[in-house]
Coordinates of C-alpha atoms in Angstrom, one line a residue:
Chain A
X1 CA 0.0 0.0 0.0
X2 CA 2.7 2.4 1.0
X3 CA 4.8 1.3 -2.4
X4 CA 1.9 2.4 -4.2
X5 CA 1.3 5.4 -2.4
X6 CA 4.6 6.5 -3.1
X7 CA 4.8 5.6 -6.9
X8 CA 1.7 7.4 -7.6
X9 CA 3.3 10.8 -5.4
X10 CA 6.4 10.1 -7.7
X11 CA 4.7 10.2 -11.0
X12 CA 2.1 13.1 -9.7
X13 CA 5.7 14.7 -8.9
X14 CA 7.4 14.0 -12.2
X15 CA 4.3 14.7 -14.4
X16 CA 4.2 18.2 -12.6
X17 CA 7.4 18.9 -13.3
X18 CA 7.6 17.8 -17.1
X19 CA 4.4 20.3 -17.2
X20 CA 6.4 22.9 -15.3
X21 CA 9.3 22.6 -18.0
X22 CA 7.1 22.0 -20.8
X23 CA 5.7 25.4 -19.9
X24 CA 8.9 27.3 -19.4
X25 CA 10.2 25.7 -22.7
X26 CA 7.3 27.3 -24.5
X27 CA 8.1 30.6 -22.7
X28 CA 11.7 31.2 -23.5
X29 CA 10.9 29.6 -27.4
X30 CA 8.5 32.4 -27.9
X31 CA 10.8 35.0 -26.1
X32 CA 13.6 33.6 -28.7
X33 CA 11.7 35.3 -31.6
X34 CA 14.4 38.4 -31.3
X35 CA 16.3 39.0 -33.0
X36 CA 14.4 38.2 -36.0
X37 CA 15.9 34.2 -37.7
X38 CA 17.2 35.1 -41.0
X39 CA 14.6 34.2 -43.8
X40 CA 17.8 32.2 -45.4
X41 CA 17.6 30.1 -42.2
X42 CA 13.7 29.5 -42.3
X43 CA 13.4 28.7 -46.0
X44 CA 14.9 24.9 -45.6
X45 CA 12.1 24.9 -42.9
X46 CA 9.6 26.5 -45.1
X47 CA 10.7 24.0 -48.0
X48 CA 10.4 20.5 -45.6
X49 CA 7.4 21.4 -44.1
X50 CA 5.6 22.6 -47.3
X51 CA 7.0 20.8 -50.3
X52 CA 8.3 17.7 -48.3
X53 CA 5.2 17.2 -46.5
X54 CA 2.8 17.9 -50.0
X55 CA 2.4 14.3 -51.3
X56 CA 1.4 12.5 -48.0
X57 CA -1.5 15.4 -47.2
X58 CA -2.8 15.0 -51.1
X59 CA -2.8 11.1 -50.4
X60 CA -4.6 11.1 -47.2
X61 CA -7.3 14.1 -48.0
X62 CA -8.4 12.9 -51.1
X63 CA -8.8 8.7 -49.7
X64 CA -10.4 11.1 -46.8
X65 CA -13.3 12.7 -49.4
X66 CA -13.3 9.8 -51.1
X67 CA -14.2 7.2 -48.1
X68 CA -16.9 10.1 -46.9
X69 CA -18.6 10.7 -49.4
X70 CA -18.7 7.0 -50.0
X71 CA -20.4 6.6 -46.1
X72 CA -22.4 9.8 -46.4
X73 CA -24.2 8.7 -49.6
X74 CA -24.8 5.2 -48.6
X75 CA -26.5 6.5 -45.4
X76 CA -28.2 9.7 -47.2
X77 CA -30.1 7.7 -49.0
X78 CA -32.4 6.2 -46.7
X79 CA -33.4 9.9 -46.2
X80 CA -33.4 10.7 -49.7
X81 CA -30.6 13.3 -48.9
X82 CA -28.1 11.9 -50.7
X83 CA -27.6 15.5 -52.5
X84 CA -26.4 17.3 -49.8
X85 CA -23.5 15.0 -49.4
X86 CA -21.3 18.2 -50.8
X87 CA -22.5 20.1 -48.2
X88 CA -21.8 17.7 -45.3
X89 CA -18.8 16.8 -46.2
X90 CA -17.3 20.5 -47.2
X91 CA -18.3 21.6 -43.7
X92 CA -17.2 18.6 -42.1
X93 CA -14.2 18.8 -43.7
X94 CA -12.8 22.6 -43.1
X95 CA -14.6 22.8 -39.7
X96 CA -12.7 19.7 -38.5
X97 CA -11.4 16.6 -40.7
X98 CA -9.1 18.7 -42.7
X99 CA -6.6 20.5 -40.0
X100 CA -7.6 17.4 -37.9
X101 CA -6.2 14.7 -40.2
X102 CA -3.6 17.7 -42.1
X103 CA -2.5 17.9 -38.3
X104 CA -2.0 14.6 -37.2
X105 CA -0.1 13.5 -40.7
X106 CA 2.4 16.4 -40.2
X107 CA 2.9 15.7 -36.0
X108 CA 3.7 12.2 -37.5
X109 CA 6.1 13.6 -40.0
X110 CA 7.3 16.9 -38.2
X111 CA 7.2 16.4 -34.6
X112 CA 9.1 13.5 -35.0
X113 CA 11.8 14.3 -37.6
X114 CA 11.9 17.9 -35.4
X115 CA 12.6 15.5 -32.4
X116 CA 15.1 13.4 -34.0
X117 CA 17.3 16.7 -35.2
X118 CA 17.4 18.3 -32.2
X119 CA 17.8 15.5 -30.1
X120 CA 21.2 14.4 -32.4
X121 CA 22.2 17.7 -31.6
X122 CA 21.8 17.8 -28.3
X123 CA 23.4 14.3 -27.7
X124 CA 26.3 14.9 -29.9
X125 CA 27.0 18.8 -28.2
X126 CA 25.9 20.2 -31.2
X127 CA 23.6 22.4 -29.0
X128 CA 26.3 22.8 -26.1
X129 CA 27.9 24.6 -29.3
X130 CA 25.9 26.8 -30.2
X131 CA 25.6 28.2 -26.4
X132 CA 29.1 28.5 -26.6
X133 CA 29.3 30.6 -29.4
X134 CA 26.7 32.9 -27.5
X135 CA 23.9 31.3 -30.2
X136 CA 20.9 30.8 -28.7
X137 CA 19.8 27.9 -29.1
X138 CA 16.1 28.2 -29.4
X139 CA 16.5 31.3 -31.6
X140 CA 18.7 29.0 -33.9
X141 CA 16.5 25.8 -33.9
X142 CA 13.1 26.6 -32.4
X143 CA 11.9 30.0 -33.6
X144 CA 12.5 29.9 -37.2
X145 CA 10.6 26.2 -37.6
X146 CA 7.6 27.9 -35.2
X147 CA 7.3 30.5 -38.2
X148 CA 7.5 28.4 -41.0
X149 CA 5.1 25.8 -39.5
X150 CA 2.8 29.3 -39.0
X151 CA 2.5 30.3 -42.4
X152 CA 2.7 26.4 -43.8
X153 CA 1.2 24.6 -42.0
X154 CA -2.3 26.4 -42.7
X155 CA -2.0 26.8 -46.5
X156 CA -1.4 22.8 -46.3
X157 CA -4.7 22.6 -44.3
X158 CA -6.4 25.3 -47.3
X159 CA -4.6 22.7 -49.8
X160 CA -6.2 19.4 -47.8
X161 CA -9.6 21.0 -47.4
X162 CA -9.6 21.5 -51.2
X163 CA -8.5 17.9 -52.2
X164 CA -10.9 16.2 -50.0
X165 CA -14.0 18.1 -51.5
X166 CA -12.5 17.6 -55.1
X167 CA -12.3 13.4 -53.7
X168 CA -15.6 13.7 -52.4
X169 CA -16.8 14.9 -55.6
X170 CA -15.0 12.2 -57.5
X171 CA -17.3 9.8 -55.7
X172 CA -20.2 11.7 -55.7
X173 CA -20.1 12.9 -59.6
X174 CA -19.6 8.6 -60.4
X175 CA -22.4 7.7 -58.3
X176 CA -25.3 9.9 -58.1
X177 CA -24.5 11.9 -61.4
X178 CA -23.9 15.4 -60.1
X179 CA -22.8 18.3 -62.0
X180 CA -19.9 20.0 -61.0
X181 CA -21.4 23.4 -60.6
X182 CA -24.7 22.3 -58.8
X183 CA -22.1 20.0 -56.4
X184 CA -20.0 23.6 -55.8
X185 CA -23.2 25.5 -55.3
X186 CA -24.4 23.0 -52.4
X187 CA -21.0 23.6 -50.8
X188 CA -21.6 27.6 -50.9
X189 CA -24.9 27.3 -49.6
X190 CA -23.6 25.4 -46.7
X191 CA -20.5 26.7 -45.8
X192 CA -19.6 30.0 -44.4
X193 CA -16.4 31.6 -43.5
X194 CA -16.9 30.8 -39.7
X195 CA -16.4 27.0 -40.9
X196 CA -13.0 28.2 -43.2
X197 CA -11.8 30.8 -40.4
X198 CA -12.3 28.0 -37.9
X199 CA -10.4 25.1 -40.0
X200 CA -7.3 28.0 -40.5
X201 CA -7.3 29.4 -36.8
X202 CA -7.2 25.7 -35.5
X203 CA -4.4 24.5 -38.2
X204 CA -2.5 27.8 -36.7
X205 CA -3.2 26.4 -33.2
X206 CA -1.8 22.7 -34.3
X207 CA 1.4 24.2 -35.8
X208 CA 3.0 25.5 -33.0
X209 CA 2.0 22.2 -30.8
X210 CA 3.2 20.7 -33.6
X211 CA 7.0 22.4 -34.1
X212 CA 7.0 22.7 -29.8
X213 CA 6.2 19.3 -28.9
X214 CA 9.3 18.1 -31.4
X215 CA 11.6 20.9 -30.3
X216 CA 10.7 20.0 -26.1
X217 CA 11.2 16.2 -26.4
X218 CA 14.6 16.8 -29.0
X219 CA 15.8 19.6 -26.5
X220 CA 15.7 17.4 -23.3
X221 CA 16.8 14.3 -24.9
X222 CA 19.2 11.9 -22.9
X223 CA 21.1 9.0 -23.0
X224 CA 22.5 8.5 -26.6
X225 CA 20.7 6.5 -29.8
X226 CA 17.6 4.9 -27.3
X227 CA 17.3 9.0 -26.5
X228 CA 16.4 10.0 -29.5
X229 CA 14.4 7.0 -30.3
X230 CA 12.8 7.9 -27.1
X231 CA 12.2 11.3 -28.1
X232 CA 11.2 10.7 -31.6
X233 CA 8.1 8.4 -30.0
X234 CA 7.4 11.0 -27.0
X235 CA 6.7 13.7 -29.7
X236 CA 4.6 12.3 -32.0
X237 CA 2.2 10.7 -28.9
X238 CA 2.4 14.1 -27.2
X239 CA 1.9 16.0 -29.7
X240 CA -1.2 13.8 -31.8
X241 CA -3.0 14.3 -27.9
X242 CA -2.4 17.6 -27.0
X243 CA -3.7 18.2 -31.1
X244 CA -7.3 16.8 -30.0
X245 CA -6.9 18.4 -26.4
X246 CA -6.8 21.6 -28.6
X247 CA -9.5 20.8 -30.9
X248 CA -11.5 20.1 -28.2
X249 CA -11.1 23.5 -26.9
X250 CA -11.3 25.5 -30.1
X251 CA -14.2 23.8 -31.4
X252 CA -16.1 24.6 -27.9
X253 CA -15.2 27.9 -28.6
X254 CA -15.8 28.7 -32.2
X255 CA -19.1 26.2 -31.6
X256 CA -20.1 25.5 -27.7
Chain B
X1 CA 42.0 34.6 -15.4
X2 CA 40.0 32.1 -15.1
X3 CA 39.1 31.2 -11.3
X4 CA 37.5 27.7 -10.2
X5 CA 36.3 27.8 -6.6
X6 CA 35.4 25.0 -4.6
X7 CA 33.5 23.1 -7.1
X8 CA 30.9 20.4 -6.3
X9 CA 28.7 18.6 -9.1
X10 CA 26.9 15.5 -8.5
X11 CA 24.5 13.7 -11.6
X12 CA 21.8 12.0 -10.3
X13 CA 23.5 11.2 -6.9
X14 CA 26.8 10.6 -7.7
X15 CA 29.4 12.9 -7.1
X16 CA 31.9 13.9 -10.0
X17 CA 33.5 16.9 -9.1
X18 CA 34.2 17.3 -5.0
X19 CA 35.4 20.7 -4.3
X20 CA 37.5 21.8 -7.2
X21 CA 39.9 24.4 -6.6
X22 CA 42.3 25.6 -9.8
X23 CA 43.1 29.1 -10.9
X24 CA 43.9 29.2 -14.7
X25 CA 46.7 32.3 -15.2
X26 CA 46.2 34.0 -18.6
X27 CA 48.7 33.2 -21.6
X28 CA 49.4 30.1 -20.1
X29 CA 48.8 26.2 -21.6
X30 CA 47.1 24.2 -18.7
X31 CA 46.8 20.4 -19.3
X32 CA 44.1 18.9 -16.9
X33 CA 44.5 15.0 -16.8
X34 CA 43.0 11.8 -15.3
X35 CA 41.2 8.8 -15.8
X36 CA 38.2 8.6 -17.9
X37 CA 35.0 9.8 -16.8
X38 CA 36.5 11.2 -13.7
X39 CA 35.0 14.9 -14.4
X40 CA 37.6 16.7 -16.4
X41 CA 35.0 17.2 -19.3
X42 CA 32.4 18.2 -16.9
X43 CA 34.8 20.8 -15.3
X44 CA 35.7 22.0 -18.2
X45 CA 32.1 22.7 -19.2
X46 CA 31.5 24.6 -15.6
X47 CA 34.1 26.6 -17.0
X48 CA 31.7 28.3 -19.5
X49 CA 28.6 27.9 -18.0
X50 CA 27.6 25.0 -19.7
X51 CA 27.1 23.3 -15.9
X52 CA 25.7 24.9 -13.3
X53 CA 28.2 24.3 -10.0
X54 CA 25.9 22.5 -6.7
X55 CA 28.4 24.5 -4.9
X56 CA 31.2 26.7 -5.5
X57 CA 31.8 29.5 -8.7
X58 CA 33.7 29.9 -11.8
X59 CA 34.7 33.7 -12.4
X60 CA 36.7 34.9 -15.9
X61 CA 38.6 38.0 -15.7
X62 CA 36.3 38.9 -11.9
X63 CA 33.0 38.1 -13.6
X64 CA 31.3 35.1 -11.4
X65 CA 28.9 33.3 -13.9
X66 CA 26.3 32.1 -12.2
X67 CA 25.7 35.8 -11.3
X68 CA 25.7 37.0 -14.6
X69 CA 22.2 37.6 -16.7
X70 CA 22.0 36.4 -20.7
X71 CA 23.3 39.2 -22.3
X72 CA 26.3 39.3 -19.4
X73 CA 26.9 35.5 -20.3
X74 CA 26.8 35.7 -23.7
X75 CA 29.5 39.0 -23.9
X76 CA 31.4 36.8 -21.7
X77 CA 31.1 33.2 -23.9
X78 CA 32.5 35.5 -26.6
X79 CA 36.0 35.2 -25.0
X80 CA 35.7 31.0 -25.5
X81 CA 36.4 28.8 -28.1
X82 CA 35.7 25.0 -27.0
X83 CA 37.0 22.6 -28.9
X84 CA 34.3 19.5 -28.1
X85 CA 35.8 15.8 -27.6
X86 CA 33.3 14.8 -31.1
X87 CA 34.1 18.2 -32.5
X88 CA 30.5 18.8 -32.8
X89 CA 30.1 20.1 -36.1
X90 CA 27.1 20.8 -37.2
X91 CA 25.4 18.3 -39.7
X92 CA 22.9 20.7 -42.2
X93 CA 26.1 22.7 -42.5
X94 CA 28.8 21.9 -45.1
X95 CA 32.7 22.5 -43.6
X96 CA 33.2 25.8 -44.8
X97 CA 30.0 27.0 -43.2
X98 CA 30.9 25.0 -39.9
X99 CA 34.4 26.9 -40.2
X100 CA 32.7 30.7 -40.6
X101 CA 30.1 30.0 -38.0
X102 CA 31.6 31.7 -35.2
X103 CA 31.9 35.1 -37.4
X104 CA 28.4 34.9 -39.1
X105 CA 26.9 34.2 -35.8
X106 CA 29.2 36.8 -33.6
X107 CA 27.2 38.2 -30.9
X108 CA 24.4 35.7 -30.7
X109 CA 23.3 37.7 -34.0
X110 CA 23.3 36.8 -37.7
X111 CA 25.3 38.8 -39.5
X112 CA 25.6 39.2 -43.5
X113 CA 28.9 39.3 -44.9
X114 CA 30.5 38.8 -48.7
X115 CA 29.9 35.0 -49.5
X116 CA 33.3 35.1 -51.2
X117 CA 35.4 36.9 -48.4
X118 CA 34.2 34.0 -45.6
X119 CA 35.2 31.5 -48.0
X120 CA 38.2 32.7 -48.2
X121 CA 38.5 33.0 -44.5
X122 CA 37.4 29.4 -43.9
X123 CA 39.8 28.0 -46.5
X124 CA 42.7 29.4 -45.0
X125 CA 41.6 28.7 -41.6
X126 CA 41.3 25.1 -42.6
X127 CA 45.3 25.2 -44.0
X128 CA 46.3 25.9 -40.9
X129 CA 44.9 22.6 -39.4
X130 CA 46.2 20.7 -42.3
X131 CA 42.7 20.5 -44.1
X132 CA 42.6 21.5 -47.9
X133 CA 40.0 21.2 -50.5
X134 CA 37.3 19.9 -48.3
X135 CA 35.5 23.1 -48.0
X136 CA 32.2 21.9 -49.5
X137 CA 31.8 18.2 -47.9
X138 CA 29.5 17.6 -45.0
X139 CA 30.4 16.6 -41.6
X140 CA 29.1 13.2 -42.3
X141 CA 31.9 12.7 -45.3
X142 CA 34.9 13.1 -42.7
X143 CA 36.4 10.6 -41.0
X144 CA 36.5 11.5 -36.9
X145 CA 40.1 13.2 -36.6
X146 CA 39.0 15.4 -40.4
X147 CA 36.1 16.5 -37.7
X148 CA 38.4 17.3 -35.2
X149 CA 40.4 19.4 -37.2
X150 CA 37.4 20.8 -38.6
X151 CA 36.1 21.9 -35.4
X152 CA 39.3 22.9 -34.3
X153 CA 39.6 25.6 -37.0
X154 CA 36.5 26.4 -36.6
X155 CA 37.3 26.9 -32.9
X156 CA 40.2 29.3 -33.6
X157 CA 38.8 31.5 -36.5
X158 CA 37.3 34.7 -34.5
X159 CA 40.6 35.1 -32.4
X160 CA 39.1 33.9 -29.1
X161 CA 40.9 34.4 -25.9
X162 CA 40.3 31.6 -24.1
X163 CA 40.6 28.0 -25.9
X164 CA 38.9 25.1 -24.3
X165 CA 40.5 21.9 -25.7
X166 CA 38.7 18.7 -24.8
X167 CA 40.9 15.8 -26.0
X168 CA 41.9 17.3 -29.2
X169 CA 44.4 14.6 -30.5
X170 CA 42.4 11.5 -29.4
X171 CA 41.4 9.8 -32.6
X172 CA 44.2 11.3 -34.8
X173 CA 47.6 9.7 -36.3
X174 CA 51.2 10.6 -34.0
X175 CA 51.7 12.9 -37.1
X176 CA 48.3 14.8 -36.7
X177 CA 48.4 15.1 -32.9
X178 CA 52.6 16.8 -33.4
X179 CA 50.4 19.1 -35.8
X180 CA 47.7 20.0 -33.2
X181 CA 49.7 20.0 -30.5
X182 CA 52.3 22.8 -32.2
X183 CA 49.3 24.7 -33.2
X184 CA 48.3 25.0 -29.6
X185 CA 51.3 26.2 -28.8
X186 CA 51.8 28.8 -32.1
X187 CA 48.5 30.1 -30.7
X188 CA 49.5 30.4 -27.5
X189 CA 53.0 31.8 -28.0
X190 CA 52.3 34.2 -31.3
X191 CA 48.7 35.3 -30.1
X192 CA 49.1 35.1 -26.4
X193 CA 46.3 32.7 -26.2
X194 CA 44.7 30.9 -22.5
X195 CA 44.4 27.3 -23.6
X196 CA 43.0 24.7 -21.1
X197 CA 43.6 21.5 -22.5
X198 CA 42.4 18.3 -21.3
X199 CA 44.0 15.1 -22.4
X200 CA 45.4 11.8 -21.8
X201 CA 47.8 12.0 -24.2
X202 CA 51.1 12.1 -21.9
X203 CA 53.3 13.1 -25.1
X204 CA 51.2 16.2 -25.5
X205 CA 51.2 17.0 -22.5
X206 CA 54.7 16.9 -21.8
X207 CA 55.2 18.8 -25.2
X208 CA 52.5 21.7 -24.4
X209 CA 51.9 22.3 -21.2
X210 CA 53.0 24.9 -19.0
X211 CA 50.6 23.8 -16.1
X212 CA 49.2 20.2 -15.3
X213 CA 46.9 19.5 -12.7
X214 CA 45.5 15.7 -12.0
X215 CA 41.9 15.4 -11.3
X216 CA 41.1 12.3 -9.1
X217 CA 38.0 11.2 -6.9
X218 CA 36.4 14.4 -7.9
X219 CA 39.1 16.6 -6.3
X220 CA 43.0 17.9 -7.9
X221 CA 45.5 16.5 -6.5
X222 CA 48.5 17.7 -8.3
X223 CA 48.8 21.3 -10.0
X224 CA 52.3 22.6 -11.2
X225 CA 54.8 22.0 -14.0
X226 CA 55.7 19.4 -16.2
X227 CA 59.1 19.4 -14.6
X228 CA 57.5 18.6 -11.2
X229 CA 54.8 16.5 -12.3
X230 CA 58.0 14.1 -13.6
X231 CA 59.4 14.5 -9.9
X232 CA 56.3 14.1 -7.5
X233 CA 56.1 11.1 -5.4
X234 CA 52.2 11.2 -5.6
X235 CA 51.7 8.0 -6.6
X236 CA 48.4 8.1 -8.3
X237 CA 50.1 10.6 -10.2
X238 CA 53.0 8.4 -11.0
X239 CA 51.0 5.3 -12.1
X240 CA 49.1 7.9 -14.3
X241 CA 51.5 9.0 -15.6
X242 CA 53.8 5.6 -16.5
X243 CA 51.0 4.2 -17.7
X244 CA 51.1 1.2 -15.0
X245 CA 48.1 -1.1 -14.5
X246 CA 49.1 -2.0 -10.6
X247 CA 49.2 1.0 -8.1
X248 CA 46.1 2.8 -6.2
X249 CA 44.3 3.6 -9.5
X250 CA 42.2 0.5 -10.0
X251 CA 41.0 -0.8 -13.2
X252 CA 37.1 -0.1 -13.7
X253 CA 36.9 2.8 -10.6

């Protein structure tokens, strides 16, 4: 009883702290901003998150509009509804599915190869380094990645919204016959710009998680290769739960 | 002047360094030697802040660190080189970037300068380590004592005042090491250079240093000349330094 007591004051005591540093790692990555990272420095950022991560987000967005409007149809139609499925799925998509999915794909991708960097860095002083030579660190690694991910990672989301309706159309032009223009004109009577500003203030939100959660676990990792495969694995869990926390929060406040 | 006081670090419970005294005189080459993993890297790295002392200071020219804000500790960093034990190059960067680093980055700032002009610099930065014509390779296509060398001009290219060697000739040929350890002393004699070396390379140190001190069970227990070093009875010190397997230094401690 008293072994158990005590394990679960140690993890309450170490979860608290990984919080506490979490937070302060946020803090002095934001405060790094200044002086402003070079744009030279940001554009092979700009260029892995954009370009690099392209392909995968096309893949997964349109098999996403493809495999709704495939499950929306097939249930539409006991109401007769089975037009609307542009509609549905347009909103479904830029309110939630799109910076959702666009989200998790990129933690997958980003957090991970963000955690695997830095945490090669830091194991092989690459970091102790660049404090030596009066670099700051975060400034050098952190703050030009949180910038890029800013302006990417939400033009990605724009770009998955866009290939999931033209999927879902796919589908739903084979199947039920639909014009193109009546199938865009259901979308425009069903989605506002609430539902796009939403989507692009959420995929905002999910970037920075995104870039942080890789840069925290890569920052603090110890102990050589298992370290980094450690850290690699932290970030992309972390970062995939504190995406829905997120969501969660947004959505009840764009929505609730 | 560099000035260790009373130094204690301890990683997760054990203790490495156990009240460190040492006072590093300016223009001067001190060797610090021991066995492996008995702290000398760590004290070194207390040295510019890199460790934060449980106990005890580190001051450079009467600045204590651990009192010093950012801006303090970076003007004061700006006096270091460190040469690190893997060289620590940095992998995105090819060698002639690694090489100009310090200068574009002076300051904690970026700065902009001719492309052409810090090639040049880097390039005959590298020819003074013995490097040619590998200006556009990546870390990853040297072998470890190229990285070394690498690091180690990039480690002398902005004229610092303090060097921090940590092993520099470990992993390079006798021929290599003679190289290093005469530019060590070039920089120290023509430029007036502080260079804190630590090593167990008993040749160099004999060849470079004008101050040894031993580190063992976390504390120094010898600190003077080569000359003296030969003569102490000390005989930690002695086994250390004859290389003998049998004496009070036991294999695995």
């Amino acid at each position: 009883m008293i072994y158990h007591q005590v394990m679960i004051k140690k993890s309450l005591l170490g979860a608290a702290e990984n919080v506490g540093r979490f937070s302060l790692f946020v803090d002095r990555s934001y405060r790094s901003f200044f002086p402003f990272p070079p744009f030279s420095h940001m554009f092979k950022d700009l260029y892995e998150i954009s370009v690099r991560s392209l392909p995968i987000i096309i893949l997964v967005s349109a098999f996403m509009g493809i495999i709704m409007s495939y499950q929306l149809i097939y249930e539409l139609r006991t109401f007769g509804a089975e037009m609307y499925v542009g509609g549905i799925v347009a909103v479904a998509v830029c309110r939630e599915l799109g910076p959702v999915f666009a989200a998790m794909i990129l933690a997958g991708r980003l957090s991970s190869g963000i955690a695997a960097e830095v945490g090669t860095m830091r194991i092989s002083e690459q970091i102790d380094a660049l404090e030596v030579m009066s670099v700051n660190p975060l400034n050098y690694l952190v703050a030009p990645r949180l910038l890029a991910a800013l302006v990417m990672i939400p033009m990605l989301t724009v770009f998955a919204d866009a290939i999931a309706i033209a999927g879902s159309y796919l589908v739903a032009g084979k199947i039920l016959h639909i014009h193109i223009l009546k199938y865009i004109d259901n979308i425009r009577f069903y989605l506002d710009s609430l539902d796009i500003l939403s989507g692009l203030i959420k995929s905002m939100a999910f970037s920075q998680i995104i870039v942080v959660v890789g840069s925290y676990f890569g920052y603090f990792t110890q102990g050589g290769a298992e370290g980094v495969g450690k850290a690699t694995t932290n970030a992309v869990v972390v970062a995939s739960i504190l995406i829905l926390v997120a969501d969660y929060f947004l959505t009840a406040l764009f929505f609730g | 002047m560099i000035e260790i006081r009373n130094l204690y670090k301890s990683f997760n419970g054990k203790a490495v360094l156990k009240g460190v005294s040492l006072t590093i005189e300016e223009g001067k080459v001190t060797t610090i030697i021991g066995q492996s993993g008995c702290g000398k890297s760590v004290l070194l790295k207390h040295v510019v802040g890199l460790h934060n002392p449980d106990e005890g200071e580190v001051s450079v020219d009467g600045e204590v660190l651990k009192d010093l804000d950012d801006e303090a500790m970076r003007l004061c960093r700006s006096k270091f080189s460190y040469l690190f034990q893997g060289g620590a190059l940095f992998d995105s960067l090819t060698v002639w970037e690694n090489v100009i680093f310090p200068l574009v980055w002076e300051g904690g700032r970026h700065h902009h300068y001719d492309k052409r002009i810090l090639q040049k610099k880097a390039a005959e930065t590298l020819e003074l380590v013995g490097m040619v014509h590998v200006e556009s390779l990546k870390p990853s296509e040297l072998s470890g004592g190229m990285k070394k060398r690498v690091a180690l001009a990039r480690a002398i290219v902005h004229n610092p005042r303090y060097i921090l060697y940590d092993e520099p000739t470990t992993g390079l040929d006798p021929v290599m090491s003679a190289v290093i350890d005469d530019l060590i002393l070039t920089l120290n004699r023509e430029l007036g250079l502080t260079s804190v070396v630590v090593t167990h390379d008993m040749q160099s140190v004999a060849h470079i240093s004008d101050e040894v001190c031993m580190l063992y069970d976390g504390k120094i227990i010898f600190n003077g000349s080569v000359a003296r070093m030969k003569q102490e009875k000390n005989s930690v010190l002695q086994q250390f330094i004859q290389r003998e397997n049998k004496g009070p230094i036991q294999f695995g401690q």
